[in-house]
Amino acid sequence: MTVDESTENVPQPEQEGDASGKRKSRSKRRRKLRVLVFLVAHLLGAISSVQAIMSTRTAQGAIAWAISLNTFPYVAVPAYWVFGRSKFDGYHMKRHATMLAESETERNVIGLLAEGGMLIDPKNAIDLRRKTLLENLAQMPVTRFNDADLLIDGEATFDAIVEGITEATDYVLFQFYIIHDDDLGNRLKDALIAKAKEGVSVFFLYDALGSYSLPDAYLSQLRDAGVQTAAFRTTRGWQNRFRVNFRNHRKIVVIDGKEAFVGGHNVGDEYLGKDDTLTPWRDTHVAVRGPTALEAQVTFVEDWSWATGNIPELNWEPHRAPQGDVRALCLPTGPADNLETGTLMLLDLINSSTESIWIATPYFAPDQQFVSALQLASLRGVDVRILVPEQYDNFVVGMTVYSYLEELEETSIKFHWYERGFMHQKVILVDGKTAAIGTANFDNRSMRLNFEVTMLLEDAEFAASVEQMLETDFQHSRLASAAEYRDGSLPFRFAVRVCRLFAPIQ
């Protein structure tokens, strides 16, 4: 090798200088980029914190978001725009355009209810105040001359729903949070298709997130048969594009505007107790006939209008039930309401109790105002019982429940673990005379983030059937003790408290 060849690949001073300069230039650009990202992140955090302070419904939530958005904007900003919003914009309630507003015709719905004697006439000041409160919350009237059937567990519930679909002559409104393409899902699909082929109008609405696994082939079969299908997408509209934390958790079936089904069941084989682990499955639905079925219809129409932009042509003439005089109100609640309607409804049920309040819920993660209300009820001598499943389908929720045991036991509230499989019902019984059956859980998500619906029913005979049902459920439970938390290991108690921190989004 010659001298020239041996030195050919040795970097020359100018080449070394160029490489060093390029490295410094790249390093400088990276520093500028980091500074820019830092400034943008904190600017977005500051802007988002202002929005959080102005719109978050609780002071504690506003403080928590403001601190985290300005301290850890890289994580907090995307988290806030997904999980932090509690107000759902763009959803417009149609109740005034259907049930309550004066129509162009002389005989509007309220007028027909009054003519038919289906409106409540309070006999004392207490009843009048309660009627006024409920009607202000629902923006719909409390009605009478309804009939109601308690549907215990999946077989009774879906047999009744399929029978109702089969007997429909005008239309079927069908809405569920979760719909699976399994044996039960196909049974209901076949019933809807058969009815559509008879010329009956069928409207099929599902939550896009809850039913994310529903295949296109399932929906295509419905559409091909003439069923009108729609997904309720909480991300619809530019202002909602990041809001995956909202859910339409309602389960509603309406037959011809005369009969309605509401309750805890979704459409899936697990709701018939066919899940490998969460079995037997314990759940409750209610079937109502009479004028309150139109109120369930209003709730469906609002959701359908949001999903499609259309309002279907339906029957709005109220009918008395063939038998029964149940006083009833269908109360839809959700994040589009001006007030926290679900919270106010639940607080009213607790605060109005004088003898007993029994609560059955699969998810118990309330905020402090509910704990205080329950404690006050117990301190004034009310029999307060809470029933939750000991077997959980969600680890965080299951751990959170333990954090309430000491607070509740201090005021002699009886907390029961349901032991016979998984319990998913959402039922409240007040003073042995007023029952609330619906889709709302006893947690922040149902109170503030989900679209829910609850049937409030007052009737001695119906309440007695609910009481008997819950008594049986309590027999299949064991009384919880604060010692289950207090005597746990330090890691267990710490995990419980950490899970409690996530109660606002559970």
mmCIF file of C-alpha atoms in Angstrom, residues 20 63 129 194 224 319-320 360 383 445 470:
data_model
loop_
_atom_site.group_PDB
_atom_site.id
_atom_site.type_symbol
_atom_site.label_atom_id
_atom_site.label_comp_id
_atom_site.label_asym_id
_atom_site.label_seq_id
_atom_site.Cartn_x
_atom_site.Cartn_y
_atom_site.Cartn_z
ATOM 1 C CA SER A 20 -18.936 18.487 13.978
ATOM 2 C CA ILE A 63 -58.842 21.821 41.176
ATOM 3 C CA ARG A 129 -94.142 18.936 45.987
ATOM 4 C CA ALA A 194 -89.762 -11.356 10.910
ATOM 5 C CA ASP A 224 -81.795 -6.019 4.100
ATOM 6 C CA HIS A 319 -103.815 4.710 26.260
ATOM 7 C CA ARG A 320 -104.762 3.425 29.679
ATOM 8 C CA ALA A 360 -79.296 -3.220 44.674
ATOM 9 C CA ASP A 383 -83.572 0.863 57.321
ATOM 10 C CA ARG A 445 -70.445 7.340 35.627
ATOM 11 C CA LEU A 470 -85.033 -8.269 47.121
#
